[in-house]
Amino acid sequence: MSQVNLQVNPMRQIKITKVTVNIGLGESGERLQKAFQLLEELTGSKPVYTKARKSIKEFDVRKGAPIGVMVTLRGKKAEEFLNKVLAAVNYKIKSSSFDKHGNVSFGISEHVVIPGTRYDPEIGIFGLDVCITFERPGFRVAKRKRQRSRLPSSVRIKKEESMRYLTEKFGVTIV
């Protein structure tokens, strides 16, 4: 009976905290506006502009200049978007895409491969990066303002646990 309790322990369950979608261009202007419009269409949420952290003369990028757009999705919206995006990569993710804390990042080279989207010549084609962040109950301890503390390694999510979660919940094949 104790093993059954360990398997359904609610404090050990993994959940998706957020899905972050990013389009980085490295330039501002009309193309960045189009990327903003595209990301808003794809996700149904309003994106924010990402800004350059430092100036790079060779690329004509100034510190603080907008160079990309990103949106953070949570809850049901995140899972719906994830289903569409995983279909675009044929439900296959490389094992090297996982970090040691179980978070996953993968890229899509062209947004037109996402089911339900079509090519619009006015917008063009953009690639995008998708990052999935996992969490389990109790992670608030590491984020709260008062009495913040580090999480022990036994509580942290391992790479294999998030792989298993994605396989069971979304039918993802890890290659």
Short mmCIF file of N, CA and C in Angstrom, two decimals:
data_model
loop_
_atom_site.label_atom_id
_atom_site.label_comp_id
_atom_site.label_asym_id
_atom_site.label_seq_id
_atom_site.Cartn_x
_atom_site.Cartn_y
_atom_site.Cartn_z
N MET A 1 0.82 -1.19 0.00
CA MET A 1 0.00 0.00 0.00
C MET A 1 0.86 1.26 0.00
N SER A 2 2.02 1.20 0.67
CA SER A 2 2.86 2.39 0.70
C SER A 2 3.42 2.72 -0.68
N GLN A 3 3.69 1.69 -1.51
CA GLN A 3 4.19 1.96 -2.86
C GLN A 3 3.13 2.63 -3.72
N VAL A 4 1.87 2.23 -3.52
CA VAL A 4 0.79 2.85 -4.28
C VAL A 4 0.70 4.32 -3.91
N ASN A 5 0.85 4.62 -2.61
CA ASN A 5 0.79 6.01 -2.17
C ASN A 5 1.94 6.83 -2.74
N LEU A 6 3.11 6.21 -2.89
CA LEU A 6 4.25 6.93 -3.47
C LEU A 6 3.99 7.29 -4.93
N GLN A 7 3.32 6.40 -5.65
CA GLN A 7 3.09 6.66 -7.06
C GLN A 7 2.05 7.75 -7.29
N VAL A 8 1.10 7.89 -6.40
CA VAL A 8 0.07 8.91 -6.59
C VAL A 8 0.27 10.09 -5.64
N ASN A 9 1.44 10.19 -5.07
CA ASN A 9 1.73 11.31 -4.18
C ASN A 9 1.56 12.62 -4.94
N PRO A 10 0.62 13.45 -4.54
CA PRO A 10 0.38 14.68 -5.29
C PRO A 10 1.57 15.64 -5.30
N MET A 11 2.46 15.52 -4.33
CA MET A 11 3.62 16.41 -4.28
C MET A 11 4.71 15.98 -5.26
N ARG A 12 4.58 14.80 -5.87
CA ARG A 12 5.58 14.32 -6.82
C ARG A 12 5.11 14.46 -8.26
N GLN A 13 3.89 14.92 -8.46
CA GLN A 13 3.37 15.04 -9.82
C GLN A 13 3.99 16.24 -10.53
N ILE A 14 4.23 16.05 -11.80
CA ILE A 14 4.83 17.10 -12.62
C ILE A 14 3.72 17.81 -13.39
N LYS A 15 3.89 19.11 -13.56
CA LYS A 15 2.95 19.85 -14.40
C LYS A 15 3.73 20.86 -15.23
N ILE A 16 3.10 21.29 -16.31
CA ILE A 16 3.73 22.30 -17.16
C ILE A 16 3.47 23.67 -16.53
N THR A 17 4.52 24.36 -16.19
CA THR A 17 4.39 25.70 -15.62
C THR A 17 4.05 26.70 -16.71
N LYS A 18 4.84 26.65 -17.78
CA LYS A 18 4.64 27.62 -18.85
C LYS A 18 5.27 27.11 -20.13
N VAL A 19 4.78 27.64 -21.22
CA VAL A 19 5.36 27.40 -22.53
C VAL A 19 5.73 28.78 -23.07
N THR A 20 7.01 28.96 -23.36
CA THR A 20 7.49 30.24 -23.86
C THR A 20 7.80 30.11 -25.34
N VAL A 21 7.23 30.98 -26.13
CA VAL A 21 7.44 30.97 -27.58
C VAL A 21 8.20 32.25 -27.94
N ASN A 22 9.29 32.09 -28.66
CA ASN A 22 10.18 33.21 -28.94
C ASN A 22 10.51 33.27 -30.42
N ILE A 23 10.46 34.46 -30.98
CA ILE A 23 10.97 34.71 -32.32
C ILE A 23 12.04 35.77 -32.19
N GLY A 24 13.28 35.39 -32.40
CA GLY A 24 14.39 36.33 -32.31
C GLY A 24 14.87 36.71 -33.70
N LEU A 25 14.89 38.00 -33.98
CA LEU A 25 15.28 38.45 -35.31
C LEU A 25 16.65 39.13 -35.32
N GLY A 26 16.97 39.81 -34.25
CA GLY A 26 18.23 40.53 -34.21
C GLY A 26 18.16 41.88 -34.88
N GLU A 27 16.96 42.31 -35.21
CA GLU A 27 16.78 43.61 -35.84
C GLU A 27 15.39 44.12 -35.49
N SER A 28 15.21 45.39 -35.60
CA SER A 28 13.89 45.96 -35.37
C SER A 28 13.35 46.47 -36.71
N GLY A 29 12.14 46.97 -36.68
CA GLY A 29 11.57 47.51 -37.91
C GLY A 29 10.33 46.77 -38.34
N GLU A 30 10.07 46.81 -39.63
CA GLU A 30 8.83 46.23 -40.17
C GLU A 30 8.77 44.72 -39.97
N ARG A 31 9.90 44.05 -40.14
CA ARG A 31 9.93 42.59 -39.97
C ARG A 31 9.59 42.19 -38.53
N LEU A 32 10.02 42.98 -37.58
CA LEU A 32 9.70 42.71 -36.17
C LEU A 32 8.20 42.89 -35.92
N GLN A 33 7.60 43.88 -36.57
CA GLN A 33 6.16 44.08 -36.46
C GLN A 33 5.39 42.88 -37.01
N LYS A 34 5.89 42.34 -38.12
CA LYS A 34 5.25 41.16 -38.71
C LYS A 34 5.38 39.95 -37.80
N ALA A 35 6.54 39.80 -37.18
CA ALA A 35 6.74 38.70 -36.22
C ALA A 35 5.80 38.84 -35.03
N PHE A 36 5.61 40.08 -34.57
CA PHE A 36 4.67 40.36 -33.47
C PHE A 36 3.26 39.93 -33.86
N GLN A 37 2.85 40.31 -35.06
CA GLN A 37 1.50 39.98 -35.55
C GLN A 37 1.34 38.47 -35.69
N LEU A 38 2.36 37.81 -36.22
CA LEU A 38 2.30 36.36 -36.40
C LEU A 38 2.19 35.63 -35.07
N LEU A 39 3.00 36.03 -34.12
CA LEU A 39 2.98 35.36 -32.81
C LEU A 39 1.65 35.57 -32.10
N GLU A 40 1.07 36.74 -32.28
CA GLU A 40 -0.25 37.01 -31.70
C GLU A 40 -1.31 36.11 -32.34
N GLU A 41 -1.20 35.90 -33.66
CA GLU A 41 -2.14 35.02 -34.35
C GLU A 41 -1.98 33.57 -33.92
N LEU A 42 -0.74 33.12 -33.81
CA LEU A 42 -0.47 31.71 -33.48
C LEU A 42 -0.90 31.36 -32.06
N THR A 43 -0.65 32.24 -31.12
CA THR A 43 -0.88 31.92 -29.72
C THR A 43 -2.19 32.46 -29.16
N GLY A 44 -2.70 33.52 -29.74
CA GLY A 44 -3.91 34.13 -29.21
C GLY A 44 -3.63 35.01 -28.00
N SER A 45 -2.38 35.26 -27.71
CA SER A 45 -1.98 36.14 -26.60
C SER A 45 -1.13 37.27 -27.15
N LYS A 46 -1.06 38.35 -26.39
CA LYS A 46 -0.28 39.49 -26.83
C LYS A 46 1.19 39.30 -26.49
N PRO A 47 2.06 39.30 -27.49
CA PRO A 47 3.50 39.14 -27.23
C PRO A 47 4.14 40.40 -26.65
N VAL A 48 5.33 40.24 -26.16
CA VAL A 48 6.13 41.37 -25.70
C VAL A 48 7.42 41.41 -26.52
N TYR A 49 8.00 42.60 -26.60
CA TYR A 49 9.26 42.75 -27.33
C TYR A 49 10.42 42.38 -26.41
N THR A 50 11.39 41.68 -26.97
CA THR A 50 12.62 41.42 -26.23
C THR A 50 13.66 42.44 -26.69
N LYS A 51 14.50 42.86 -25.76
CA LYS A 51 15.46 43.92 -26.05
C LYS A 51 16.89 43.41 -25.96
N ALA A 52 17.77 44.04 -26.70
CA ALA A 52 19.18 43.66 -26.71
C ALA A 52 19.81 44.01 -25.36
N ARG A 53 20.61 43.09 -24.83
CA ARG A 53 21.26 43.32 -23.54
C ARG A 53 22.49 44.19 -23.66
N LYS A 54 23.14 44.12 -24.84
CA LYS A 54 24.35 44.93 -25.04
C LYS A 54 24.45 45.35 -26.50
N SER A 55 25.26 46.33 -26.74
CA SER A 55 25.47 46.83 -28.09
C SER A 55 26.48 45.96 -28.84
N ILE A 56 26.17 45.67 -30.09
CA ILE A 56 27.10 44.95 -30.96
C ILE A 56 27.24 45.75 -32.24
N LYS A 57 28.37 46.42 -32.39
CA LYS A 57 28.56 47.31 -33.54
C LYS A 57 28.52 46.56 -34.86
N GLU A 58 29.11 45.36 -34.91
CA GLU A 58 29.19 44.61 -36.15
C GLU A 58 27.80 44.29 -36.71
N PHE A 59 26.84 44.05 -35.83
CA PHE A 59 25.48 43.72 -36.26
C PHE A 59 24.55 44.93 -36.20
N ASP A 60 25.09 46.09 -35.88
CA ASP A 60 24.31 47.32 -35.80
C ASP A 60 23.16 47.20 -34.80
N VAL A 61 23.45 46.57 -33.68
CA VAL A 61 22.45 46.40 -32.61
C VAL A 61 22.87 47.26 -31.44
N ARG A 62 21.93 48.08 -30.95
CA ARG A 62 22.20 48.93 -29.80
C ARG A 62 21.54 48.35 -28.56
N LYS A 63 22.16 48.61 -27.43
CA LYS A 63 21.61 48.13 -26.16
C LYS A 63 20.21 48.71 -25.95
N GLY A 64 19.28 47.85 -25.59
CA GLY A 64 17.91 48.29 -25.33
C GLY A 64 17.01 48.33 -26.56
N ALA A 65 17.57 48.07 -27.73
CA ALA A 65 16.77 48.09 -28.96
C ALA A 65 15.95 46.80 -29.04
N PRO A 66 14.69 46.88 -29.49
CA PRO A 66 13.89 45.65 -29.62
C PRO A 66 14.44 44.78 -30.75
N ILE A 67 14.68 43.50 -30.44
CA ILE A 67 15.26 42.59 -31.44
C ILE A 67 14.46 41.30 -31.59
N GLY A 68 13.37 41.16 -30.87
CA GLY A 68 12.58 39.94 -30.98
C GLY A 68 11.26 40.08 -30.26
N VAL A 69 10.45 39.04 -30.36
CA VAL A 69 9.17 39.02 -29.66
C VAL A 69 9.01 37.66 -28.98
N MET A 70 8.31 37.66 -27.86
CA MET A 70 8.06 36.41 -27.16
C MET A 70 6.72 36.47 -26.45
N VAL A 71 6.18 35.30 -26.18
CA VAL A 71 4.93 35.21 -25.45
C VAL A 71 5.02 34.02 -24.50
N THR A 72 4.43 34.17 -23.33
CA THR A 72 4.40 33.11 -22.33
C THR A 72 2.97 32.61 -22.20
N LEU A 73 2.80 31.31 -22.34
CA LEU A 73 1.48 30.69 -22.24
C LEU A 73 1.45 29.80 -21.01
N ARG A 74 0.33 29.82 -20.32
CA ARG A 74 0.18 29.00 -19.12
C ARG A 74 -1.16 28.25 -19.18
N GLY A 75 -1.24 27.18 -18.44
CA GLY A 75 -2.48 26.45 -18.28
C GLY A 75 -2.98 25.77 -19.54
N LYS A 76 -4.28 25.84 -19.73
CA LYS A 76 -4.92 25.15 -20.85
C LYS A 76 -4.44 25.70 -22.20
N LYS A 77 -4.23 27.00 -22.27
CA LYS A 77 -3.75 27.62 -23.50
C LYS A 77 -2.39 27.06 -23.90
N ALA A 78 -1.54 26.83 -22.91
CA ALA A 78 -0.21 26.28 -23.16
C ALA A 78 -0.31 24.87 -23.70
N GLU A 79 -1.18 24.07 -23.13
CA GLU A 79 -1.31 22.68 -23.59
C GLU A 79 -1.89 22.61 -25.00
N GLU A 80 -2.85 23.47 -25.31
CA GLU A 80 -3.42 23.50 -26.65
C GLU A 80 -2.37 23.90 -27.68
N PHE A 81 -1.59 24.92 -27.36
CA PHE A 81 -0.54 25.36 -28.28
C PHE A 81 0.52 24.28 -28.44
N LEU A 82 0.83 23.61 -27.33
CA LEU A 82 1.85 22.55 -27.37
C LEU A 82 1.41 21.40 -28.26
N ASN A 83 0.14 21.06 -28.24
CA ASN A 83 -0.36 20.00 -29.12
C ASN A 83 -0.16 20.38 -30.58
N LYS A 84 -0.40 21.63 -30.94
CA LYS A 84 -0.22 22.07 -32.33
C LYS A 84 1.25 22.06 -32.71
N VAL A 85 2.08 22.53 -31.82
CA VAL A 85 3.51 22.66 -32.14
C VAL A 85 4.19 21.29 -32.20
N LEU A 86 3.78 20.39 -31.30
CA LEU A 86 4.38 19.05 -31.32
C LEU A 86 4.00 18.31 -32.59
N ALA A 87 2.82 18.57 -33.13
CA ALA A 87 2.42 17.97 -34.41
C ALA A 87 3.34 18.47 -35.53
N ALA A 88 3.81 19.70 -35.41
CA ALA A 88 4.70 20.26 -36.42
C ALA A 88 6.06 19.58 -36.43
N VAL A 89 6.47 19.03 -35.29
CA VAL A 89 7.76 18.30 -35.23
C VAL A 89 7.52 16.80 -35.21
N ASN A 90 6.33 16.36 -35.63
CA ASN A 90 5.96 14.94 -35.70
C ASN A 90 6.08 14.24 -34.36
N TYR A 91 5.81 14.94 -33.30
CA TYR A 91 5.85 14.40 -31.93
C TYR A 91 7.20 13.73 -31.63
N LYS A 92 8.27 14.31 -32.14
CA LYS A 92 9.61 13.80 -31.87
C LYS A 92 10.47 14.93 -31.31
N ILE A 93 11.12 14.64 -30.19
CA ILE A 93 12.03 15.60 -29.58
C ILE A 93 13.34 14.87 -29.27
N LYS A 94 14.44 15.53 -29.56
CA LYS A 94 15.74 14.93 -29.28
C LYS A 94 16.00 14.94 -27.77
N SER A 95 16.68 13.93 -27.28
CA SER A 95 16.98 13.87 -25.85
C SER A 95 17.95 14.97 -25.43
N SER A 96 18.72 15.47 -26.39
CA SER A 96 19.63 16.57 -26.08
C SER A 96 18.89 17.90 -25.89
N SER A 97 17.60 17.93 -26.21
CA SER A 97 16.82 19.16 -26.04
C SER A 97 16.42 19.37 -24.58
N PHE A 98 16.61 18.36 -23.74
CA PHE A 98 16.24 18.46 -22.33
C PHE A 98 17.45 18.95 -21.53
N ASP A 99 17.19 19.83 -20.57
CA ASP A 99 18.28 20.23 -19.68
C ASP A 99 18.24 19.36 -18.42
N LYS A 100 19.18 19.57 -17.51
CA LYS A 100 19.28 18.69 -16.34
C LYS A 100 18.12 18.87 -15.36
N HIS A 101 17.35 19.95 -15.48
CA HIS A 101 16.19 20.16 -14.61
C HIS A 101 14.90 19.75 -15.30
N GLY A 102 15.00 19.10 -16.46
CA GLY A 102 13.84 18.56 -17.14
C GLY A 102 13.13 19.51 -18.08
N ASN A 103 13.60 20.72 -18.22
CA ASN A 103 12.96 21.66 -19.13
C ASN A 103 13.35 21.33 -20.57
N VAL A 104 12.48 21.65 -21.51
CA VAL A 104 12.69 21.27 -22.90
C VAL A 104 12.65 22.49 -23.79
N SER A 105 13.54 22.54 -24.76
CA SER A 105 13.51 23.60 -25.77
C SER A 105 13.69 22.96 -27.14
N PHE A 106 12.90 23.39 -28.07
CA PHE A 106 13.07 22.93 -29.44
C PHE A 106 12.66 24.04 -30.39
N GLY A 107 13.09 23.92 -31.62
CA GLY A 107 12.81 24.96 -32.58
C GLY A 107 11.98 24.46 -33.75
N ILE A 108 11.30 25.38 -34.36
CA ILE A 108 10.56 25.10 -35.59
C ILE A 108 11.12 26.04 -36.64
N SER A 109 11.62 25.47 -37.73
CA SER A 109 12.32 26.29 -38.71
C SER A 109 11.38 27.21 -39.49
N GLU A 110 10.17 26.76 -39.75
CA GLU A 110 9.20 27.59 -40.47
C GLU A 110 7.84 27.45 -39.79
N HIS A 111 7.18 28.55 -39.54
CA HIS A 111 5.90 28.49 -38.84
C HIS A 111 4.80 27.87 -39.69
N VAL A 112 4.98 27.78 -41.00
CA VAL A 112 3.93 27.25 -41.87
C VAL A 112 3.73 25.75 -41.70
N VAL A 113 4.65 25.07 -41.02
CA VAL A 113 4.49 23.62 -40.79
C VAL A 113 3.55 23.34 -39.61
N ILE A 114 3.19 24.35 -38.85
CA ILE A 114 2.25 24.17 -37.74
C ILE A 114 0.86 23.96 -38.33
N PRO A 115 0.17 22.88 -37.94
CA PRO A 115 -1.17 22.63 -38.48
C PRO A 115 -2.12 23.80 -38.20
N GLY A 116 -2.90 24.15 -39.21
CA GLY A 116 -3.87 25.23 -39.05
C GLY A 116 -3.33 26.59 -39.46
N THR A 117 -2.07 26.67 -39.84
CA THR A 117 -1.50 27.93 -40.31
C THR A 117 -1.26 27.83 -41.80
N ARG A 118 -1.31 28.96 -42.45
CA ARG A 118 -1.04 28.96 -43.87
C ARG A 118 -0.07 30.10 -44.18
N TYR A 119 0.54 30.00 -45.32
CA TYR A 119 1.51 31.00 -45.72
C TYR A 119 0.81 32.29 -46.12
N ASP A 120 1.25 33.38 -45.53
CA ASP A 120 0.74 34.70 -45.88
C ASP A 120 1.92 35.49 -46.46
N PRO A 121 1.87 35.84 -47.75
CA PRO A 121 3.01 36.53 -48.35
C PRO A 121 3.31 37.89 -47.72
N GLU A 122 2.33 38.51 -47.10
CA GLU A 122 2.58 39.81 -46.46
C GLU A 122 3.40 39.65 -45.18
N ILE A 123 3.23 38.53 -44.50
CA ILE A 123 3.96 38.30 -43.25
C ILE A 123 5.29 37.63 -43.52
N GLY A 124 5.33 36.66 -44.40
CA GLY A 124 6.55 35.94 -44.68
C GLY A 124 6.67 34.68 -43.83
N ILE A 125 7.87 34.16 -43.72
CA ILE A 125 8.10 32.93 -42.96
C ILE A 125 9.06 33.23 -41.82
N PHE A 126 8.70 32.76 -40.64
CA PHE A 126 9.54 32.94 -39.46
C PHE A 126 9.76 31.59 -38.79
N GLY A 127 10.91 31.43 -38.19
CA GLY A 127 11.16 30.29 -37.33
C GLY A 127 10.89 30.71 -35.89
N LEU A 128 10.59 29.74 -35.06
CA LEU A 128 10.34 30.09 -33.67
C LEU A 128 10.89 29.04 -32.73
N ASP A 129 11.17 29.47 -31.52
CA ASP A 129 11.68 28.59 -30.48
C ASP A 129 10.60 28.38 -29.44
N VAL A 130 10.47 27.14 -28.98
CA VAL A 130 9.48 26.80 -27.97
C VAL A 130 10.21 26.22 -26.77
N CYS A 131 9.92 26.74 -25.60
CA CYS A 131 10.55 26.25 -24.37
C CYS A 131 9.44 25.84 -23.40
N ILE A 132 9.53 24.61 -22.91
CA ILE A 132 8.55 24.09 -21.96
C ILE A 132 9.21 24.02 -20.59
N THR A 133 8.60 24.65 -19.61
CA THR A 133 9.13 24.65 -18.25
C THR A 133 8.23 23.80 -17.37
N PHE A 134 8.84 22.87 -16.65
CA PHE A 134 8.09 21.97 -15.77
C PHE A 134 8.27 22.37 -14.32
N GLU A 135 7.30 21.96 -13.51
CA GLU A 135 7.34 22.29 -12.09
C GLU A 135 6.54 21.22 -11.35
N ARG A 136 6.77 21.12 -10.08
CA ARG A 136 5.93 20.27 -9.24
C ARG A 136 5.57 21.05 -8.00
N PRO A 137 4.51 20.63 -7.29
CA PRO A 137 4.12 21.37 -6.09
C PRO A 137 5.29 21.52 -5.12
N GLY A 138 5.42 22.68 -4.53
CA GLY A 138 6.51 22.95 -3.61
C GLY A 138 7.59 23.82 -4.20
N PHE A 139 7.55 24.08 -5.50
CA PHE A 139 8.57 24.90 -6.13
C PHE A 139 8.43 26.38 -5.75
N ARG A 140 7.30 26.72 -5.16
CA ARG A 140 7.08 28.10 -4.74
C ARG A 140 8.12 28.54 -3.71
N VAL A 141 8.65 27.59 -2.96
CA VAL A 141 9.65 27.88 -1.94
C VAL A 141 10.87 28.57 -2.56
N ALA A 142 11.21 28.21 -3.78
CA ALA A 142 12.38 28.79 -4.44
C ALA A 142 12.07 30.12 -5.11
N LYS A 143 10.79 30.48 -5.22
CA LYS A 143 10.42 31.69 -5.95
C LYS A 143 9.87 32.80 -5.07
N ARG A 144 9.39 32.45 -3.90
CA ARG A 144 8.72 33.45 -3.07
C ARG A 144 9.69 34.54 -2.61
N LYS A 145 9.14 35.67 -2.20
CA LYS A 145 9.98 36.80 -1.79
C LYS A 145 10.53 36.59 -0.38
N ARG A 146 9.67 36.12 0.53
CA ARG A 146 10.10 35.97 1.91
C ARG A 146 10.57 34.55 2.17
N GLN A 147 11.67 34.46 2.89
CA GLN A 147 12.24 33.17 3.30
C GLN A 147 12.43 32.23 2.12
N ARG A 148 12.97 32.77 1.05
CA ARG A 148 13.28 31.96 -0.13
C ARG A 148 14.39 30.97 0.22
N SER A 149 14.28 29.77 -0.27
CA SER A 149 15.35 28.79 -0.04
C SER A 149 15.53 27.92 -1.28
N ARG A 150 16.63 27.22 -1.31
CA ARG A 150 16.95 26.37 -2.46
C ARG A 150 16.20 25.05 -2.34
N LEU A 151 15.92 24.48 -3.47
CA LEU A 151 15.25 23.19 -3.49
C LEU A 151 16.30 22.09 -3.43
N PRO A 152 16.05 21.06 -2.63
CA PRO A 152 17.00 19.94 -2.62
C PRO A 152 16.89 19.16 -3.93
N SER A 153 17.94 18.44 -4.25
CA SER A 153 17.96 17.72 -5.53
C SER A 153 16.88 16.64 -5.60
N SER A 154 16.44 16.14 -4.44
CA SER A 154 15.40 15.11 -4.46
C SER A 154 14.05 15.65 -4.91
N VAL A 155 13.85 16.95 -4.77
CA VAL A 155 12.59 17.58 -5.17
C VAL A 155 12.62 18.02 -6.62
N ARG A 156 13.79 18.34 -7.12
CA ARG A 156 13.91 18.85 -8.49
C ARG A 156 13.48 17.78 -9.51
N ILE A 157 13.03 18.27 -10.63
CA ILE A 157 12.59 17.38 -11.70
C ILE A 157 13.81 16.93 -12.50
N LYS A 158 13.87 15.65 -12.76
CA LYS A 158 14.99 15.11 -13.52
C LYS A 158 14.59 14.99 -14.99
N LYS A 159 15.61 14.93 -15.81
CA LYS A 159 15.42 14.84 -17.26
C LYS A 159 14.51 13.67 -17.63
N GLU A 160 14.73 12.52 -17.02
CA GLU A 160 13.96 11.32 -17.34
C GLU A 160 12.49 11.46 -16.95
N GLU A 161 12.23 12.19 -15.85
CA GLU A 161 10.84 12.37 -15.41
C GLU A 161 10.05 13.22 -16.40
N SER A 162 10.66 14.27 -16.90
CA SER A 162 9.94 15.11 -17.86
C SER A 162 9.80 14.39 -19.20
N MET A 163 10.78 13.56 -19.56
CA MET A 163 10.65 12.76 -20.78
C MET A 163 9.45 11.82 -20.67
N ARG A 164 9.32 11.17 -19.52
CA ARG A 164 8.21 10.25 -19.28
C ARG A 164 6.87 11.00 -19.31
N TYR A 165 6.84 12.18 -18.71
CA TYR A 165 5.63 12.99 -18.69
C TYR A 165 5.18 13.34 -20.11
N LEU A 166 6.12 13.80 -20.94
CA LEU A 166 5.77 14.18 -22.32
C LEU A 166 5.33 12.97 -23.12
N THR A 167 5.96 11.83 -22.88
CA THR A 167 5.58 10.61 -23.60
C THR A 167 4.18 10.17 -23.23
N GLU A 168 3.86 10.19 -21.94
CA GLU A 168 2.55 9.74 -21.49
C GLU A 168 1.44 10.73 -21.82
N LYS A 169 1.68 12.01 -21.65
CA LYS A 169 0.63 13.01 -21.82
C LYS A 169 0.40 13.41 -23.27
N PHE A 170 1.49 13.57 -24.04
CA PHE A 170 1.36 14.07 -25.41
C PHE A 170 1.75 13.04 -26.47
N GLY A 171 2.25 11.88 -26.08
CA GLY A 171 2.64 10.86 -27.04
C GLY A 171 3.90 11.22 -27.80
N VAL A 172 4.79 11.93 -27.14
CA VAL A 172 6.04 12.37 -27.77
C VAL A 172 7.04 11.21 -27.77
N THR A 173 7.74 11.05 -28.88
CA THR A 173 8.81 10.07 -28.99
C THR A 173 10.13 10.79 -28.76
N ILE A 174 10.92 10.28 -27.83
CA ILE A 174 12.23 10.87 -27.56
C ILE A 174 13.26 10.15 -28.41
N VAL A 175 13.99 10.89 -29.24
CA VAL A 175 15.01 10.28 -30.09
C VAL A 175 16.40 10.70 -29.67
#
